[in-house]
Coordinates of C-alpha atoms in Angstrom, one line a residue:
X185 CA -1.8 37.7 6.2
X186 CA -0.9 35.6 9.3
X187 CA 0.2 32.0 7.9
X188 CA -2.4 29.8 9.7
X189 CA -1.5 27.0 12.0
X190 CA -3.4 24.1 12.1
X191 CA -3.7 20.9 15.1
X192 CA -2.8 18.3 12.4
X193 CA -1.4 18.5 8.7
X194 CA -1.1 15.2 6.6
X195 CA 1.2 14.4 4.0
X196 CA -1.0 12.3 1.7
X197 CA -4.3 11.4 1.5
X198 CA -4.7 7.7 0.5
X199 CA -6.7 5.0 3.2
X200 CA -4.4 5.5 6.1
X201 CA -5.0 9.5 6.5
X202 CA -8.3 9.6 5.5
X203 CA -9.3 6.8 8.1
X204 CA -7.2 9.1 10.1
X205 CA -9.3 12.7 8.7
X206 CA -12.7 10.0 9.8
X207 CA -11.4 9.4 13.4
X208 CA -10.9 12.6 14.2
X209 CA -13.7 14.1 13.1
X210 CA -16.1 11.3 15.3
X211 CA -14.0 12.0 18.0
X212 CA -13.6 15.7 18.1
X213 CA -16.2 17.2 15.5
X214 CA -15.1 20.3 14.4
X215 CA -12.5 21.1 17.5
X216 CA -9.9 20.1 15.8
X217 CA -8.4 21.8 12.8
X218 CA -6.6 19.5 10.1
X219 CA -5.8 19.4 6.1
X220 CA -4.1 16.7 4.2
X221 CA -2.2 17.4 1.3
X222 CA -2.4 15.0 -1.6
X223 CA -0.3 15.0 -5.1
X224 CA -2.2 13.2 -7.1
X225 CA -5.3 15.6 -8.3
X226 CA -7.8 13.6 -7.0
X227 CA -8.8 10.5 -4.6
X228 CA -7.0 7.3 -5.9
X229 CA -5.8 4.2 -4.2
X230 CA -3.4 2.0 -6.4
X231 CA -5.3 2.5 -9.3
X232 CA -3.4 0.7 -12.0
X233 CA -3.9 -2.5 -10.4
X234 CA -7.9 -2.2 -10.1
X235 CA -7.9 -5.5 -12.1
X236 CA -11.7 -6.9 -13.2
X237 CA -12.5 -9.4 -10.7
X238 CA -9.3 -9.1 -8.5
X239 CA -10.4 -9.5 -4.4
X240 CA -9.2 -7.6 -1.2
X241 CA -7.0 -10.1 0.4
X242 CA -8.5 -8.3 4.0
X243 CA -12.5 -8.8 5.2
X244 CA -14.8 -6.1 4.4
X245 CA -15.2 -5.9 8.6
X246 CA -11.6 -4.3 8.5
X247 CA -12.4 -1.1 6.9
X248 CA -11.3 2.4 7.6
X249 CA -13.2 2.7 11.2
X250 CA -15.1 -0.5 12.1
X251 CA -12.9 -1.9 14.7
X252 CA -12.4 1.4 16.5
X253 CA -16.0 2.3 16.1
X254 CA -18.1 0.0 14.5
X255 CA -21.4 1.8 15.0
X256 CA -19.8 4.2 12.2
X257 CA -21.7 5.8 9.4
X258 CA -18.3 5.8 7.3
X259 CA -18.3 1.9 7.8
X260 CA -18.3 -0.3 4.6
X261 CA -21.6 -1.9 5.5
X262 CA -23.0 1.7 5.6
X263 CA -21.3 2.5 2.3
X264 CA -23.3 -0.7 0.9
X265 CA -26.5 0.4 2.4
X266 CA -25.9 4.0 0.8
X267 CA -25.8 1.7 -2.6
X268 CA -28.3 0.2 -2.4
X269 CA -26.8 -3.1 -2.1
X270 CA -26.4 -4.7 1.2
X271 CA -29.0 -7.5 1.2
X272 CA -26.9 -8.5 -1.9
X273 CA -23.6 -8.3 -0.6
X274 CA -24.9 -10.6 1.9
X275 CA -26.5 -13.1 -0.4
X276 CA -22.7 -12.8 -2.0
X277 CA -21.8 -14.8 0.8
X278 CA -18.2 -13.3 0.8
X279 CA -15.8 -11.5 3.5
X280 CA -13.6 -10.2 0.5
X281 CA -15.1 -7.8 -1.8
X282 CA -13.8 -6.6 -5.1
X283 CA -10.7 -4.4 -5.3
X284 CA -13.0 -2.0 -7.3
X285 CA -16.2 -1.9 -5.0
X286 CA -13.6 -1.3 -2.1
X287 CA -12.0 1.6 -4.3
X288 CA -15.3 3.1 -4.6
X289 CA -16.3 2.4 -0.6
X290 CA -12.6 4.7 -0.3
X291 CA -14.2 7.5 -3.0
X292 CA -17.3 7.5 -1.0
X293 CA -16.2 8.2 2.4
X294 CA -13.2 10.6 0.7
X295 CA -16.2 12.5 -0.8
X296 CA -17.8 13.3 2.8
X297 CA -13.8 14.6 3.8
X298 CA -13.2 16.8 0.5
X299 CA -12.9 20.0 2.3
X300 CA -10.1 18.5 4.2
X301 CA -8.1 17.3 1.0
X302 CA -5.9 19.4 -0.7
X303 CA -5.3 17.7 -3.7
X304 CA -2.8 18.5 -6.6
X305 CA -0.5 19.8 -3.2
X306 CA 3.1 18.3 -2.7
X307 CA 4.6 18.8 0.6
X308 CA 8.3 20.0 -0.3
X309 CA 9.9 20.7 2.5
X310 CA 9.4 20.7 6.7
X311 CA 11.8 22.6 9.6
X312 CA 10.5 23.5 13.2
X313 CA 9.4 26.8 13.4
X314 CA 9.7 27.3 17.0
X315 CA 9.0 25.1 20.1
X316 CA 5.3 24.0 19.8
X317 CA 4.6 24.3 15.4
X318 CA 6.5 23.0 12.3
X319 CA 6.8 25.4 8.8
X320 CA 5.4 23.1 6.1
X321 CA 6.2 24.1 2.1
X322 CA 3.6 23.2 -0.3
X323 CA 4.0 23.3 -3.7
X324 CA 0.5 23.6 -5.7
X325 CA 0.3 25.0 -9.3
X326 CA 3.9 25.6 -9.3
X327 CA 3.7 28.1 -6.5
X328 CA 5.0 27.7 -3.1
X329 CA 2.9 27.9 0.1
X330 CA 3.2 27.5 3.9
X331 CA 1.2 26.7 6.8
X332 CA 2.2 25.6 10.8
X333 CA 0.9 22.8 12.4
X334 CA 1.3 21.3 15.6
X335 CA 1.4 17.5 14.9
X336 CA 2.1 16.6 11.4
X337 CA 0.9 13.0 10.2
X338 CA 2.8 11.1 7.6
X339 CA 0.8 8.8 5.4
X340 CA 2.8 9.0 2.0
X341 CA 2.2 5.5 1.0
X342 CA 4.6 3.3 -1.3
X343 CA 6.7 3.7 -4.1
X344 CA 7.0 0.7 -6.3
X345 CA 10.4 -0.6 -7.0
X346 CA 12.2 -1.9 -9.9
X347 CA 15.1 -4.1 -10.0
X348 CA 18.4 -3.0 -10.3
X349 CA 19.8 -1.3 -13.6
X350 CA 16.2 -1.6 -15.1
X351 CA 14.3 2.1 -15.4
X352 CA 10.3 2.5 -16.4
X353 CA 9.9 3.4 -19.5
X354 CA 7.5 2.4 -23.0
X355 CA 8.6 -1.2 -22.7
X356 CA 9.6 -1.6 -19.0
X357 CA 6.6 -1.2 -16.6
X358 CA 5.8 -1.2 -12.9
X359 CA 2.2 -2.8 -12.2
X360 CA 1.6 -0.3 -10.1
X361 CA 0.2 1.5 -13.4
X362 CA -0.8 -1.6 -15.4
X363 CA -3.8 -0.6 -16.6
X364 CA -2.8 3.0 -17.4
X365 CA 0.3 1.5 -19.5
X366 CA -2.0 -0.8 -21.2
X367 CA -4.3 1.7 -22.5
X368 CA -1.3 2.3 -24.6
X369 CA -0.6 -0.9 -25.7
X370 CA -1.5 -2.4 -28.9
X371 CA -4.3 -4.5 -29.3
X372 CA -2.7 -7.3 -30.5
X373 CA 1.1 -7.9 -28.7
X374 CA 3.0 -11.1 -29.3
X375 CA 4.4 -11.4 -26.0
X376 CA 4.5 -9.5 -22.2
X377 CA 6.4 -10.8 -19.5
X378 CA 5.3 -10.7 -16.0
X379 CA 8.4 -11.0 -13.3
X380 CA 7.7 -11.7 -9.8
X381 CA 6.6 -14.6 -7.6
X382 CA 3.8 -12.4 -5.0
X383 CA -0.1 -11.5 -5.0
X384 CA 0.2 -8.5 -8.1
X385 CA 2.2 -10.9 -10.3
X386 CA 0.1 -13.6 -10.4
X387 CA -3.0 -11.3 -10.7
X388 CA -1.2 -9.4 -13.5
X389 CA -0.6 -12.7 -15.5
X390 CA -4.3 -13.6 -15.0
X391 CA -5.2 -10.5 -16.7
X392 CA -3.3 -10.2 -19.2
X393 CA -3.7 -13.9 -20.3
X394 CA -7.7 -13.4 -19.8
X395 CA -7.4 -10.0 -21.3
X396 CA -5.5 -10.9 -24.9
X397 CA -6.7 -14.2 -26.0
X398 CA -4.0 -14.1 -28.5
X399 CA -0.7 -13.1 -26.9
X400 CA 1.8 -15.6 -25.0
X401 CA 2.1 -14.5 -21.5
X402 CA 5.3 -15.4 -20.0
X403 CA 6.1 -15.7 -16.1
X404 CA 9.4 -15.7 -15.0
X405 CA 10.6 -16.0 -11.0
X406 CA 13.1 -17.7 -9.2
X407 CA 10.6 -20.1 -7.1
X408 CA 9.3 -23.8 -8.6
X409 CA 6.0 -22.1 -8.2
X410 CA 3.7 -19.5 -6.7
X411 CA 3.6 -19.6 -2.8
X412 CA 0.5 -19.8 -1.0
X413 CA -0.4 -16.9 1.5
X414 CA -0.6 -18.6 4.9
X415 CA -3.9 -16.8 6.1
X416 CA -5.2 -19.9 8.3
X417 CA -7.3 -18.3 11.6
X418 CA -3.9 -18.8 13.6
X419 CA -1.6 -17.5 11.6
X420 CA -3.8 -14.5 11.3
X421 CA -3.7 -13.5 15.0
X422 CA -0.4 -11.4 13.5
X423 CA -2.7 -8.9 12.2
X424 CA -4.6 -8.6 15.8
X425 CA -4.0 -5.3 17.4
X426 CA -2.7 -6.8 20.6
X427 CA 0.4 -8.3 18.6
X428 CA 1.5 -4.9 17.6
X429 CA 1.8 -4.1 21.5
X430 CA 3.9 -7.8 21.3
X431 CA 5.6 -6.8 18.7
X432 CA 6.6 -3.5 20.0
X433 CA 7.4 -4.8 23.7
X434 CA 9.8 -7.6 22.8
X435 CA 13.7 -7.6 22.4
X436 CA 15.4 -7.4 19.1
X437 CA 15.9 -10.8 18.7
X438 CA 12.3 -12.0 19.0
X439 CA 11.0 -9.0 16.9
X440 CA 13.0 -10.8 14.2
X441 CA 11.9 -14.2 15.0
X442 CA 8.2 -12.9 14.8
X443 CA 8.9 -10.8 11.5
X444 CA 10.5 -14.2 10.1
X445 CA 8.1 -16.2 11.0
X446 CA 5.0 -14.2 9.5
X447 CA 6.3 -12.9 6.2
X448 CA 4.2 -15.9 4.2
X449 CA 1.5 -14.0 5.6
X450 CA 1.8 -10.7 3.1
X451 CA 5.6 -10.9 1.4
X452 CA 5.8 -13.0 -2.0
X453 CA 2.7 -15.2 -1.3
X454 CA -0.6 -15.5 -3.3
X455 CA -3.8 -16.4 -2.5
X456 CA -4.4 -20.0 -2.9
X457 CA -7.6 -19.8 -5.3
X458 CA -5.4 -18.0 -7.5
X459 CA -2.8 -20.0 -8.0
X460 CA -5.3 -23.1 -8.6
X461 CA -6.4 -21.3 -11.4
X462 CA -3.1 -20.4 -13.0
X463 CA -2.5 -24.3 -12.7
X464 CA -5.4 -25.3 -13.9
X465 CA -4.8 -23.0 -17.2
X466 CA -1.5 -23.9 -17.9
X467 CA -2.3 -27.5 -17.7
X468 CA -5.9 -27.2 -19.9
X469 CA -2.9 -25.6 -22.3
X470 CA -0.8 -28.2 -22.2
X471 CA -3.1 -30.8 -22.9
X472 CA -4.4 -28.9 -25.9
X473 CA -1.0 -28.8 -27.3
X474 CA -1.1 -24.9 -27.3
X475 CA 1.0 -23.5 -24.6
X476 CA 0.2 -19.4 -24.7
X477 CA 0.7 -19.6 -20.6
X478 CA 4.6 -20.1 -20.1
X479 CA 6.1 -20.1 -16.4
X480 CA 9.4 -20.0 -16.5
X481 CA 10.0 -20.9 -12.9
X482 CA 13.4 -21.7 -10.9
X483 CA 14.7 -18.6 -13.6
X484 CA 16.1 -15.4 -13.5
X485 CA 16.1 -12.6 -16.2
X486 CA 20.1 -11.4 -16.4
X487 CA 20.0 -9.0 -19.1
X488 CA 17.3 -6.4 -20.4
X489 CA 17.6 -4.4 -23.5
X490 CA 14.7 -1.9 -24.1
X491 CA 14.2 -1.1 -27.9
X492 CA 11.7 1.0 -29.8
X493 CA 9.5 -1.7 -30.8
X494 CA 10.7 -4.5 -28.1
X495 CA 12.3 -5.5 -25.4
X496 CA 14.4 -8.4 -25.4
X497 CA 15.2 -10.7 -22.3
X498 CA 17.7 -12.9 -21.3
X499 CA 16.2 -15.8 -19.2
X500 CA 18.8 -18.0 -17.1
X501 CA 17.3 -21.7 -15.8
X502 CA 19.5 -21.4 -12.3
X503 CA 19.8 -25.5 -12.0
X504 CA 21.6 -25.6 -15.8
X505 CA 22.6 -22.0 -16.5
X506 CA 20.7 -22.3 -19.6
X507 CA 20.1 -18.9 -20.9
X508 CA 17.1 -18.2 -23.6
X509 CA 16.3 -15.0 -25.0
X510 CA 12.8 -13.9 -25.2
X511 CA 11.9 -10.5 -27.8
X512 CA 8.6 -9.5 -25.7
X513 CA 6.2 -6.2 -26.3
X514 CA 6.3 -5.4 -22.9
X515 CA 8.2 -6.5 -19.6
X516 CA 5.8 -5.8 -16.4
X517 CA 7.6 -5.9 -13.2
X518 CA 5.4 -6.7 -9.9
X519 CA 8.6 -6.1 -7.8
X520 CA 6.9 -4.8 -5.2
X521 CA 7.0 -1.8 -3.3
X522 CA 9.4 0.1 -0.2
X523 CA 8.5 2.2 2.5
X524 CA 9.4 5.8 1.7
X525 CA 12.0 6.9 4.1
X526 CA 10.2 9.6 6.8
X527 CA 13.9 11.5 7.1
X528 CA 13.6 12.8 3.1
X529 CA 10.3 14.4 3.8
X530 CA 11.1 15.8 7.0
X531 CA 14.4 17.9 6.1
X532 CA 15.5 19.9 8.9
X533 CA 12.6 18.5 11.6
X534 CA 14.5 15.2 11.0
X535 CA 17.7 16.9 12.5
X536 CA 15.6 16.9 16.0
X537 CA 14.4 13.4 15.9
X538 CA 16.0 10.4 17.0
X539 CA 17.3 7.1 15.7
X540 CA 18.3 3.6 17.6
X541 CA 21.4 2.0 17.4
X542 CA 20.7 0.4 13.5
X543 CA 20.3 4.0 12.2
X544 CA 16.3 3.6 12.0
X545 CA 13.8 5.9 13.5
X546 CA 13.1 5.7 17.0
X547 CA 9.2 5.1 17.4
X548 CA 7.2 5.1 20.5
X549 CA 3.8 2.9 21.0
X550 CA 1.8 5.5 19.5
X551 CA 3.5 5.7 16.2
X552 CA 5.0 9.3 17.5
X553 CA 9.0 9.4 16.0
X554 CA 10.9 10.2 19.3
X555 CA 12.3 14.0 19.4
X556 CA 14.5 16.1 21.3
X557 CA 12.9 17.1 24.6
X558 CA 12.4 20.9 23.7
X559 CA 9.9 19.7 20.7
X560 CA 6.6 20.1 21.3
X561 CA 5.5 19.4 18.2
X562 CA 4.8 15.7 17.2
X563 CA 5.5 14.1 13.8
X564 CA 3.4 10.4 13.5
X565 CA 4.2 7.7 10.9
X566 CA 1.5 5.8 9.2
X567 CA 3.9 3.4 7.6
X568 CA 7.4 2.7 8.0
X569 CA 6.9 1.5 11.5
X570 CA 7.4 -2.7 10.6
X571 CA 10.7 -2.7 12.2
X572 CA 9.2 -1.2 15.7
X573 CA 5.5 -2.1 15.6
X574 CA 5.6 -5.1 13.1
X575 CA 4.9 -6.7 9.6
X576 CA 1.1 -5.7 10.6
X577 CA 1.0 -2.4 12.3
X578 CA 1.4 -0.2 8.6
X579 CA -1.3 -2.1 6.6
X580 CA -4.9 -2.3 5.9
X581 CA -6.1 -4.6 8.2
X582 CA -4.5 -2.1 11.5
X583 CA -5.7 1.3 9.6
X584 CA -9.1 1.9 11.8
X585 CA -7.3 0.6 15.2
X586 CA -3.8 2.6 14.2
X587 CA -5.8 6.0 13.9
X588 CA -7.4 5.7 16.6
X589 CA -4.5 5.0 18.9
X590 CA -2.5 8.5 16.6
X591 CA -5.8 10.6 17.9
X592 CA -5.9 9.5 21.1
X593 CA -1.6 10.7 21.7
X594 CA -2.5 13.8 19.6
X595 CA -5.4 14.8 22.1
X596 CA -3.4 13.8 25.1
X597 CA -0.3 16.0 24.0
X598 CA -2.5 18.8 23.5
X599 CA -3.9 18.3 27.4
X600 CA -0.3 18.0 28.5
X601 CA 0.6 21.0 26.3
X602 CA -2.0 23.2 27.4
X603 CA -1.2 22.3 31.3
X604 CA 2.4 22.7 31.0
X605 CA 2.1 26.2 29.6

C-alpha cells in the first residue's frame, strides 16, 4: 500500500493544534488533508491541576477561534449556548470561567475534530523524505507506522520540571498530576509541602489546605511573599497580537528589555484575589492560635530524602542560615514547566534547519523554522517561539490569532509550490 501523504500532520493535540485542526477546517473545509497525533489516549489539557474552583487567568473572549473568527460555531459562547447555559454565564458576571468548564469547552470542540485525532500515537522519529514531504514514525500499540506530510505542525506542549537532583516518585510530585497523585494519598496525612512562589503553587496550597481540614500545609519559597500578576489593561497590551509583530521586528537588545519587563505578567506571579485569601487564612490561623497554614517564606529546601513512608526536608531561612527539618507525607513541587526542545522531535529534518548566532532556532513571522533553500516542506512551532515572537506569542491568549496566521503561510506555500513546479 502506498504510505499516504497528508498537507499537515501535528505532533500533539492539546488547545494549540486543535484551534489549529478548527482553523483550517473554516478556512478550507475538507480541501485540506491533516491528522494530529496525540499520546495521551484521549483529549486532556493539564488535567491534574483541574482544581475545584480554580479560574482561567485569560477572558472567556480568548478562546480557540474568537479573535480570528468570532462569528465561529466552535466559539466558547457557542459551547455555552450548546449547554444550555449562556444566559447564566452572563448573570455570572465574569470574563474568567472555571478551569473545568473551560476543560469541558476544549472536550467539546475536540469531539467535533475526533476523526482528525489519533490518539494513543507518539511521533518517534521525523527525516525529509525528498524535496517537498517529510517521513514521520509513529509508534501506536507498540507497532511502528509512517505517513508524509508536506508541512508538519509542532504543538507538543510542556513538560513540567523538577529541581535539580530531586526525581518524581511516591513522595516527590510534580502538580502537574496533583490530583491523580492524590487519589493515592491517604485520607488523613500529617504534612505536604508545596514549593514554589507562581499561580499552580499557590492554587495547590489552597487546595490542599481546603481539601484536608486536618493536615498542616507548609509553603516554602525564596520570596517574602506571593507576587501579584501585573494584568492591569496596560500592561496587558503584551498579549495583543500587534506586539508579537514588535516583538519579532526589534533588535536583540530590546527583545530582552520587553521580555524583562513583562515577565510579572505570566512567570512566578499569582493572581491577586488569591493571594488575599491565603493571607486572610493564615492570619484567621494565627489569631486562633492554631497555625495548620505555614509559609516558610525568604527559605530554601537544601536537602531532600525520600523514604517509604516520608519524606524529610531540610528548610534553610536565607537571612540566618537557620536550617529546620520538616518529616512531610508528600513534597509537591509547582516548579513550573520548559518548552520541549523542537530539534529532539525533529531528528534528521533538524539537520536542514537553521539556528542564529545563540544556537536557537531561526523562526520567521509565521512561526515557520527557517530551512535550507531546497526544502519545500515546512515545519511550524506552536510553542518555543518566546525568544523570536515573545513572552505572549506561545500561550493561550495568541492560540486563535497564531493559527490563523500558521494557515494562512501553509496555503500560501502551497500556491507558491504549485506555481513553481
Amino acid at each position: 500500500m502506498a504510505t499516504p501523504v497528508h498537507d499537515v500532520v501535528g505532533i500533539g493535540f492539546g488547545p494549540s493544534n486543535l484551534a489549529l485542526a478548527v482553523a483550517l477546517e473554516e478556512e478550507y473545509g475538507s480541501a485540506v488533508d491533516a491528522v494530529f497525533f496525540e499520546k495521551q489516549p484521549a483529549f486532556g489539557w493539564h488535567r491534574g491541576m483541574l482544581l475545584d474552583g480554580a479560574t482561567m487567568q485569560v477572558s472567556f473572549l480568548k478562546d480557540l477561534v474568537t479573535l480570528r473568527n468570532p462569528t465561529s460555531r466552535h466559539s466558547f459562547v457557542s459551547y455555552l449556548h450548546a449547554r444550555d447555559r449562556l444566559v447564566d454565564f452572563i448573570n455570572h458576571k465574569t470574563m474568567y470561567p472555571t478551569r473545568l468548564e473551560f476543560h469541558d469547552y476544549l472536550e467539546w470542540v475536540a469531539a467535533s475534530f475526533a476523526g482528525m485525532a489519533r490518539y494513543g500515537s507518539e511521533v518517534v522519529a521525523v527525516r525529509p523524505h525528498d524535496a517537498a514531504t517529510l517521513e514521520v514514525v509513529v509508534r501506536r500499540d507498540d507497532e511502528l507506522h509512517t505517513c508524509l506530510t508536506r508541512n508538519l505542525v509542532i504543538g507538543a506542549g510542556l513538560e513540567p520540571v523538577l529541581p535539580d537532583g530531586l526525581r518524581q516518585g511516591e513522595r516527590i510530585w510534580h502538580t502537574d498530576d496533583l490530583l491523580t497523585r492524590l487519589e493515592t494519598l491517604d485520607s488523613d496525612p500529617r504534612r505536604l509541602v508545596v514549593l514554589g512562589a507562581g499561580q499552580s503553587a499557590a492554587e495547590a496550597v489552597e487546595h490542599l489546605h481546603r481539601a484536608y481540614p486536618r493536615t498542616e500545609i507548609c509553603a516554602v519559597f525564596t520570596r517574602y511573599g506571593y507576587s501579584p500578576a501585573d494584568d492591569s489593561s496596560f500592561a496587558n497590551r503584551i498579549f495583543d497580537p500587534r506586539a508579537v509583530d514588535h516583538y519579532f521586528q526589534a533588535p536583540g537588545d530590546v527583545k530582552r528589555m520587553l521580555f524583562d519587563y513583562s515577565r510579572n505578567t505570566n512567570y512566578s506571579v499569582v493572581d491577586l484575589d488569591l493571594i488575599d485569601e491565603l493571607y486572610r487564612r493564615a492570619y484567621a490561623e494565627k489569631v486562633a492560635g492554631a497555625e495548620r497554614l505555614r509559609i516558610l517564606n525568604v527559605s530554601r529546601v537544601v536537602d531532600v530524602r525520600a523514604g517509604a513512608g516520608a519524606v524529610r526536608l531540610e528548610v534553610c531561612f536565607l537571612p540566618t542560615g537557620e536550617v529546620t527539618a520538616l518529616d512531610a507525607d508528600v513534597l509537591v513541587c509547582a516548579t513550573g514547566y520548559r518548552e520541549r526542545n523542537p530539534l529532539d522531535l525533529l531528528g534528521e529534518a533538524g539537520e536542514h534547519c537553521r539556528t542564529t548566532p545563540e544556537g536557537r532556532l531561526a523562526v520567521e513571522r509565521d512561526y515557520r523554522i527557517a530551512t535550507d533553500p531546497a526544502c519545500g516542506w515546512a515545519v511550524y512551532l506552536q510553542g518555543a517561539t518566546e525568544h523570536s515572537h515573545g513572552i505572549a506569542s506561545s500561550l493561550l491568549s495568541m492560540t486563535a490569532v497564531r493559527t490563523g496566521e500558521i494557515v494562512r503561510s501553509i496555503a500560501g506555500r502551497g500556491a507558491r509550490v504549485a506555481q513553481e513546479a
